[in-house]
Amino acid sequence: DVVFRLVPGTLKEASLGLGASQFRTAMTVVLPTARSGLATAIILATARGIGETSPVLLTAGYTASMNTNPVNGPMVSLPLAVFEMAKSPEPNMVARAFATAVVLVLLVLVLFVTARVVGSQDAAKRAKRKQRRAAIRRSIERLVHRPASEATVLEPTAESTVPPASTGSSHA
């Protein structure tokens, strides 16, 4: 909701003033402008959900066996696995708990870095990149579809010619 309110009203008004429908304005003006904010919000919400331990500990079941069915039966989540393994008196299980905590931290870190990268791309940078790609594509098409009369023919020069190899052998 907040991301959509950050889109300048003048952009929407300009689109509507040029005769675009509400749907077309939303699809071609509002969504591309708010895309980076939406992506950031989704990634940060996912990372926050991964990092939240209290609701997971209260609602998730714990199982020692591997559950391959994601829609049925108890499934171990990383925060719950850390909690259960850290309570164990065995040093091996405590070491696994620390390793699982590191994996959880790295996963959240990757999601936050991804959110920063995606969020830093604004519409102007994307438009410039799109224009550069179109210019490169046009240049390639011009080169590929150039008539034969415009093609340059390279004539061999004296420096580029290689003398023929002699067939006779010279013995001294």
Short mmCIF file of C-alpha atoms in Angstrom, two decimals:
data_model
loop_
_atom_site.label_atom_id
_atom_site.label_comp_id
_atom_site.label_asym_id
_atom_site.label_seq_id
_atom_site.Cartn_x
_atom_site.Cartn_y
_atom_site.Cartn_z
CA ASP A 1 0.00 0.00 0.00
CA VAL A 2 2.75 2.46 0.96
CA VAL A 3 4.78 1.63 -2.16
CA PHE A 4 1.84 2.48 -4.41
CA ARG A 5 1.29 5.80 -2.63
CA LEU A 6 4.92 6.74 -3.33
CA VAL A 7 4.26 6.73 -7.10
CA PRO A 8 3.88 10.40 -8.08
CA GLY A 9 0.29 11.37 -8.87
CA THR A 10 1.50 13.39 -11.84
CA LEU A 11 2.64 10.18 -13.57
CA LYS A 12 -0.78 8.63 -13.14
CA GLU A 13 -2.53 11.81 -14.24
CA ALA A 14 -0.31 12.10 -17.31
CA SER A 15 -1.11 8.54 -18.33
CA LEU A 16 -4.83 9.05 -17.85
CA GLY A 17 -4.62 12.42 -19.63
CA LEU A 18 -3.09 10.73 -22.68
CA GLY A 19 -6.12 8.45 -22.89
CA ALA A 20 -4.91 5.29 -21.15
CA SER A 21 -7.43 3.30 -19.14
CA GLN A 22 -7.13 2.79 -15.38
CA PHE A 23 -5.95 -0.79 -15.92
CA ARG A 24 -3.35 0.22 -18.51
CA THR A 25 -2.13 3.02 -16.23
CA ALA A 26 -1.76 0.57 -13.36
CA MET A 27 0.07 -1.99 -15.51
CA THR A 28 2.37 0.34 -17.47
CA VAL A 29 2.97 3.22 -15.06
CA VAL A 30 2.24 2.32 -11.44
CA LEU A 31 3.61 -1.26 -11.28
CA PRO A 32 6.91 -0.56 -13.10
CA THR A 33 7.50 2.51 -10.94
CA ALA A 34 6.74 0.65 -7.72
CA ARG A 35 8.45 -2.60 -8.75
CA SER A 36 11.64 -2.14 -6.75
CA GLY A 37 9.70 -1.21 -3.62
CA LEU A 38 7.39 -4.19 -4.04
CA ALA A 39 10.30 -6.58 -4.51
CA THR A 40 12.04 -5.15 -1.47
CA ALA A 41 8.90 -5.49 0.64
CA ILE A 42 8.36 -9.11 -0.40
CA ILE A 43 11.98 -10.11 0.25
CA LEU A 44 12.13 -8.34 3.61
CA ALA A 45 8.82 -9.89 4.70
CA THR A 46 10.15 -13.33 3.76
CA ALA A 47 13.39 -12.73 5.66
CA ARG A 48 11.48 -11.48 8.67
CA GLY A 49 9.22 -14.51 8.57
CA ILE A 50 12.23 -16.80 8.45
CA GLY A 51 13.83 -15.01 11.36
CA GLU A 52 10.77 -14.98 13.60
CA THR A 53 11.13 -17.79 16.08
CA SER A 54 8.26 -17.33 18.52
CA PRO A 55 5.36 -18.02 16.13
CA VAL A 56 7.28 -20.89 14.57
CA LEU A 57 8.02 -22.47 17.94
CA LEU A 58 4.37 -22.18 18.96
CA THR A 59 2.77 -23.43 15.75
CA ALA A 60 5.21 -25.88 14.17
CA GLY A 61 5.67 -29.46 15.14
CA TYR A 62 9.07 -31.05 15.53
CA THR A 63 10.08 -34.34 14.03
CA ALA A 64 13.37 -36.18 14.13
CA SER A 65 12.70 -37.85 10.78
CA MET A 66 12.76 -36.21 7.38
CA ASN A 67 9.34 -35.31 5.99
CA THR A 68 9.33 -35.24 2.18
CA ASN A 69 5.67 -34.17 1.90
CA PRO A 70 5.54 -30.38 2.30
CA VAL A 71 1.77 -30.25 2.85
CA ASN A 72 1.27 -33.06 5.34
CA GLY A 73 2.86 -33.92 8.65
CA PRO A 74 5.30 -32.07 10.91
CA MET A 75 8.12 -30.23 9.22
CA VAL A 76 11.26 -28.97 10.92
CA SER A 77 12.02 -25.27 10.46
CA LEU A 78 15.48 -23.84 11.02
CA PRO A 79 14.66 -21.80 14.17
CA LEU A 80 12.87 -24.78 15.70
CA ALA A 81 15.76 -27.11 14.81
CA VAL A 82 18.23 -24.72 16.49
CA PHE A 83 16.03 -24.55 19.59
CA GLU A 84 15.60 -28.33 19.88
CA MET A 85 19.24 -29.23 19.13
CA ALA A 86 20.66 -26.61 21.50
CA LYS A 87 18.71 -28.18 24.40
CA SER A 88 20.42 -31.54 23.83
CA PRO A 89 23.19 -32.57 26.25
CA GLU A 90 25.21 -34.13 23.43
CA PRO A 91 28.05 -31.91 22.13
CA ASN A 92 27.46 -33.18 18.60
CA MET A 93 23.85 -31.92 18.64
CA VAL A 94 24.92 -28.55 20.09
CA ALA A 95 27.45 -28.22 17.25
CA ARG A 96 24.67 -28.99 14.77
CA ALA A 97 22.54 -26.31 16.43
CA PHE A 98 25.28 -23.74 15.90
CA ALA A 99 25.71 -24.84 12.27
CA THR A 100 21.96 -24.55 11.72
CA ALA A 101 21.98 -21.07 13.29
CA VAL A 102 24.78 -20.04 10.90
CA VAL A 103 22.74 -21.33 7.94
CA LEU A 104 19.73 -19.35 9.17
CA VAL A 105 21.78 -16.17 9.56
CA LEU A 106 23.33 -16.60 6.11
CA LEU A 107 19.91 -17.17 4.55
CA VAL A 108 18.54 -14.00 6.10
CA LEU A 109 21.69 -12.11 5.07
CA VAL A 110 21.33 -13.24 1.46
CA LEU A 111 17.69 -12.14 1.44
CA PHE A 112 18.56 -8.72 2.87
CA VAL A 113 21.39 -8.18 0.37
CA THR A 114 19.07 -9.22 -2.45
CA ALA A 115 16.49 -6.74 -1.19
CA ARG A 116 19.07 -3.95 -1.16
CA VAL A 117 20.23 -4.74 -4.69
CA VAL A 118 16.70 -4.98 -6.08
CA GLY A 119 15.57 -1.93 -4.14
CA SER A 120 18.44 0.20 -5.39
CA GLN A 121 17.42 -0.21 -9.03
CA ASP A 122 15.18 2.68 -9.92
CA ALA A 123 13.09 3.16 -13.03
CA ALA A 124 15.57 5.59 -14.62
CA LYS A 125 18.44 3.09 -14.47
CA ARG A 126 16.23 0.36 -15.94
CA ALA A 127 15.11 2.68 -18.76
CA LYS A 128 18.72 3.59 -19.62
CA ARG A 129 19.71 -0.07 -19.63
CA LYS A 130 16.75 -0.86 -21.91
CA GLN A 131 17.75 1.94 -24.31
CA ARG A 132 21.35 0.68 -24.45
CA ARG A 133 20.19 -2.85 -25.23
CA ALA A 134 17.90 -1.56 -27.98
CA ALA A 135 20.74 0.49 -29.51
CA ILE A 136 23.06 -2.54 -29.46
CA ARG A 137 20.33 -4.68 -31.01
CA ARG A 138 19.79 -2.11 -33.80
CA SER A 139 23.54 -1.95 -34.46
CA ILE A 140 23.76 -5.72 -34.75
CA GLU A 141 20.75 -5.83 -37.07
CA ARG A 142 22.33 -3.15 -39.29
CA LEU A 143 25.55 -5.14 -39.47
CA VAL A 144 23.79 -8.40 -40.25
CA HIS A 145 21.42 -6.96 -42.87
CA ARG A 146 23.98 -4.73 -44.61
CA PRO A 147 23.89 -5.01 -48.43
CA ALA A 148 26.90 -6.57 -50.17
CA SER A 149 27.73 -3.28 -51.90
CA GLU A 150 28.44 -1.68 -48.51
CA ALA A 151 30.57 -4.56 -47.30
CA THR A 152 34.26 -3.80 -47.33
CA VAL A 153 36.48 -6.22 -49.18
CA LEU A 154 39.90 -6.72 -47.70
CA GLU A 155 42.61 -6.93 -50.34
CA PRO A 156 45.79 -8.79 -49.39
CA THR A 157 48.77 -6.50 -48.94
CA ALA A 158 52.43 -7.25 -49.53
CA GLU A 159 53.07 -7.55 -45.78
CA SER A 160 50.21 -10.01 -45.27
CA THR A 161 51.20 -12.41 -48.03
CA VAL A 162 53.22 -15.44 -47.04
CA PRO A 163 55.97 -16.60 -49.44
CA PRO A 164 55.48 -20.14 -50.78
CA ALA A 165 57.41 -22.84 -49.01
CA SER A 166 60.32 -24.25 -51.00
CA THR A 167 60.05 -27.90 -51.92
CA GLY A 168 63.72 -28.58 -52.43
CA SER A 169 66.06 -29.31 -49.58
CA SER A 170 69.32 -27.48 -49.22
CA HIS A 171 72.19 -29.51 -47.90
CA ALA A 172 75.56 -27.93 -47.33
#
